[in-house]
Amino acid sequence: MKKSMNISGGQMYWTLFAFEVGNTLLLTMTSAIREGKQDAWMAMGVAGGGGILIALIATRLSVMYPNQTVIEYSRTILGTWPGKVIVIPFLLQWYVDIGVIMRDFGDFIITALFHNTPIWGVVLLTLLVVVYLVIQGGPEGIGRCSEVIGPVILLMIVVLIALDFGNIEWRELFPVYVDSGWRAIAKGSTMPLSFFGESMMILMLTAFLKNPQTQAMKAVWGVATATALACLATIAVIATFGAELSSRMWYPFFSLTRFISIMEFIQNVDSIFVIVWFTSMFIKLSVYVFVASYGTAQWLNIQNWRKVLWVVAPFGFITALSIKNVQVDVPQYYMRMYWIPFVLPINMIGIPLLLLIIGLLRSRTSPSRR
Amino acid sequence: MKRRRSIGLIVLISLLFATGCWDRAELDDLALILGWGVDQSEDKTYVASAQIAIPSKLSTQSGGGSGQGFFVLTASGKSSLDATKNIQRKSSRKIYAGHRRVVCIGETLAKNGLSDVLDEFTRNPDVRLRTDIFVVKGNSAQELLQNPYPLENIPALAALREHRAVGGIGDSTLRDYLMDEAKGHSTTLPVIQLSSLASSQGDESQDGGQNAGGPLGLEFGGRAIIDPHSKLVGFLDYDEAQNAVWVKGTLRHFMLTTRVPKEDGNINLDVSRTRSKVIPTLQHGKVYIEVRLSGFGIIRENTTPMDLSQVENVDRAQEACDTTVEQAAKHVIVKLQKDYGLDIFGFGEAIHRKYPQQWKAMKNDWDKQFSNAVVTVNANLTIRRVGLTGPPLQLPRSEIQE
């Protein structure tokens, strides 16, 4: 089954790029600016660096077992039962986060474009497209989709930042470092890091590469590109609105695109950003839905992973609709009590690192295992 | 086969949603607000006025105009948006604020603090931050909005255009205002007032020239000083305002008329590319601020007998302009230091950037220290062109001074 679903290095690059960039731009900037003030771009950079590091760990680990996903090689490394137990946090994260991503997505679309459309309409339609892509294409479909969408996203973000150039006041970026200090920068970077850290999806995706040994590093470059854009966008936001004002906006980069006006002629380009975000979220959701379905199938030894999709998708739908208020509840409860204290240190850093260390030790003691 | 059936099902369900959109909003169903005014009456209720475009009048404009292209709806309420709700009761079409370009704040409301009416501007996703915001002097915002303006179908846009024409920043006023206020600084807002189109400034009586006769129009009236609690505390007249904005660094161009020492007559300089550089120095606990103003000028009028083809005459003219600018800028800075004790020039931010460590201790009573700061102004204008004639053509050769 797996052999029929191959992705190339380029597709991997664009998948990871599209996967990371949209959400980070929209949702993490406020918290970075709140802590890091005008040095929030450094916090973004630090977070991106952390994300790259996590991607490197995940890549290094996956390349050791080129044809297996993390669900499989965790068993190879730790033995059947410990291996099964250690990936439970992953499964939990995937299942829960599908709903949260979808709700974030739906709420933003409603806030930005369609005020009267019911949330379930937006969520359901999106989910149907995602399910279609995942059923039909699997990772190959996601990869090909990203290959088309990714460059468009990249171009649009660069264009948006370029269009904002006339509104920029460089002095808003000064003084550098003194107002924040490393503590504030580190604090500001936790939220973006918890988004960049989702690059640990590489653990599941590398197995589908045609040639993992040579192509796996492309994923890391995808994260790096997303980091560079997030830094640039943060600089643009702070230079346009100042640290104080932008730290009070939910979606500062979105506000920035709404503020663009060139000669009273190029205006209302915020719809471009909505497209950027929509497509980026689409890739992200697809990856999540695929990984959750495929992972569950492997975990429970179900032969046809597509059947699991019919559990994953409704579950995500219900989760998305059961959140009361995504702007307040998600940061207050989900992010603060689950995502940052548990997912970030355990799922993104702890487990991959643990597996890597044990895997390395094992391969050293008994090279024949590989 | 099974997969095909499931896909077919998905397609079918999708069709259900393709029948139309929930958010269909035809232009015919909307009342577009272009100008917006908020006043506060004595019992603290808010009175909102919406200047709404009449689409049919706008489109027949080329066919010879049929009445004014706008009308004004006014209603009161507990807040700005509550008043909007009551405006909606008077409107057959849905009130839509997405194209709101100009917001006028009544003087009474501004004095009581305008923070209450601004929340909506950043919260409502329909509304754009790119808005010009004015304080209305003399009249209520409602009266101002009801008054037609001959050149513009939507009179509120006249305010925005006048603001731009005098070298202001136009529709990023709201952003700049919010940036300053969010940092806890004082700032200024442009002032718009009703005045007679026909009478000159000199004729104006106390009530802004309304009794002078003739049709009323909008006049750009300088700037209003807003303290850190977003309350209006005073006004700067037009010349003071221009200089204050230049010092702050947001002026784009302006006209300078000055007397040349020892000459009988004036020089009129059209200054563009105006720049400002604020250099603070902290020494022995005292704040020294040097303001460097620069710009490039074209001489538009010369009523002195000077022959401007001579280098030394141009130098004299330039010197006279520099001195005038220095004095005028100094005057407005001192006025703010002595009369108000409010830093509207962004000097505090300049210190923040240059002395970030010391600023942490200073920022809490900055406005007090601002009053005691020693400010020097250096203007350095460059006269780039003198127009199409060197010596004044209208004078006989004997009167021209070489």
Short mmCIF file of C-alpha atoms in Angstrom, two decimals, chain A residues 38 111-118 120-121 124-125 128 131-132 135-136 167-169 171-172 174-175 178-179 238-242 244-245 248-249 255 258-261 264 267-270 306-307 310, chain B residues 2-3 6-7 10 13-14 17 21-23 94 99 101 122-131 160 164 171-172 174-176 178-179 181-184 248-250 276 349 352-354 356-357 359-360:
data_model
loop_
_atom_site.label_atom_id
_atom_site.label_comp_id
_atom_site.label_asym_id
_atom_site.label_seq_id
_atom_site.Cartn_x
_atom_site.Cartn_y
_atom_site.Cartn_z
CA GLN A 38 9.36 45.43 19.09
CA THR A 111 -14.97 37.10 10.93
CA ALA A 112 -13.16 38.10 7.79
CA LEU A 113 -15.69 37.34 5.08
CA PHE A 114 -19.01 35.72 5.81
CA HIS A 115 -20.64 37.13 8.90
CA ASN A 116 -23.95 35.35 8.57
CA THR A 117 -22.82 31.94 7.45
CA PRO A 118 -23.23 29.34 10.17
CA TRP A 120 -21.01 24.33 10.67
CA GLY A 121 -21.42 25.24 7.02
CA LEU A 124 -18.40 20.92 6.96
CA LEU A 125 -17.59 22.12 3.46
CA LEU A 128 -15.54 17.46 2.79
CA VAL A 131 -11.65 14.17 3.14
CA TYR A 132 -11.89 14.04 -0.61
CA ILE A 135 -9.20 9.58 0.36
CA GLN A 136 -8.34 10.11 -3.26
CA ASN A 167 3.27 52.24 5.58
CA ILE A 168 6.46 51.20 7.30
CA GLU A 169 8.09 53.34 9.97
CA ARG A 171 11.82 53.67 13.93
CA GLU A 172 9.04 51.59 15.49
CA PHE A 174 13.85 50.56 17.93
CA PRO A 175 15.26 50.32 20.56
CA VAL A 178 16.71 46.65 25.59
CA ASP A 179 12.96 46.75 26.19
CA ILE A 238 5.58 46.09 14.10
CA ALA A 239 6.89 48.74 11.73
CA THR A 240 3.37 49.45 10.52
CA PHE A 241 1.36 49.49 13.75
CA GLY A 242 4.00 49.69 16.46
CA GLU A 244 1.87 48.40 21.45
CA LEU A 245 -1.03 48.55 19.03
CA ARG A 248 -3.73 44.16 21.09
CA MET A 249 -4.97 42.87 17.76
CA SER A 255 -5.02 43.99 9.88
CA ARG A 258 -6.41 45.51 5.36
CA PHE A 259 -4.40 48.65 5.90
CA ILE A 260 -2.63 48.47 2.55
CA SER A 261 -3.63 51.25 0.20
CA GLU A 264 -6.08 54.73 -3.31
CA GLN A 267 -6.82 48.39 -1.70
CA ASN A 268 -8.75 45.66 0.01
CA VAL A 269 -6.06 43.12 -0.61
CA ASP A 270 -7.03 41.32 2.58
CA ARG A 306 -9.31 4.98 4.67
CA LYS A 307 -12.03 3.43 6.82
CA TRP A 310 -14.90 8.07 8.72
CA LYS B 2 -17.72 1.62 -2.79
CA ARG B 3 -15.31 4.49 -2.91
CA SER B 6 -18.95 7.69 -1.22
CA ILE B 7 -17.43 10.34 -3.44
CA ILE B 10 -19.90 13.94 -0.99
CA ILE B 13 -24.03 16.97 -0.27
CA SER B 14 -21.79 19.75 -1.53
CA PHE B 17 -24.48 24.36 -0.25
CA CYS B 21 -24.59 32.23 -0.20
CA TRP B 22 -25.58 33.20 3.24
CA ASP B 23 -23.80 36.45 3.00
CA LYS B 94 -28.68 47.87 5.72
CA HIS B 99 -16.49 52.32 3.21
CA ARG B 101 -13.58 57.19 5.15
CA THR B 122 -10.64 48.13 15.60
CA ARG B 123 -13.16 45.50 16.67
CA ASN B 124 -15.64 45.52 13.85
CA PRO B 125 -14.23 43.43 11.01
CA ASP B 126 -16.23 45.40 8.44
CA VAL B 127 -14.50 48.62 9.30
CA ARG B 128 -11.09 49.52 8.01
CA LEU B 129 -8.36 51.14 10.05
CA ARG B 130 -7.68 53.43 7.12
CA THR B 131 -9.88 56.26 8.26
CA LEU B 160 -10.21 64.20 3.78
CA ARG B 164 -4.27 65.91 2.16
CA ASP B 171 -6.47 58.49 5.94
CA SER B 172 -3.85 56.95 8.18
CA LEU B 174 -6.68 56.82 12.89
CA ARG B 175 -3.74 54.43 12.92
CA ASP B 176 -1.32 57.16 13.98
CA LEU B 178 -4.12 54.80 18.04
CA MET B 179 -0.37 54.18 17.95
CA GLU B 181 -2.48 56.71 22.47
CA ALA B 182 -1.62 53.03 22.93
CA LYS B 183 1.87 54.07 23.96
CA GLY B 184 0.40 56.51 26.46
CA LYS B 248 6.63 65.25 14.49
CA GLY B 249 7.70 64.20 11.02
CA THR B 250 4.38 63.50 9.37
CA SER B 276 12.38 66.19 10.81
CA GLU B 349 9.88 58.14 21.73
CA HIS B 352 13.16 55.93 24.25
CA ARG B 353 15.08 54.93 21.15
CA LYS B 354 18.32 56.63 22.05
CA PRO B 356 16.26 52.94 26.32
CA GLN B 357 17.65 52.25 29.79
CA TRP B 359 13.72 55.93 29.55
CA LYS B 360 12.39 53.20 31.81
#
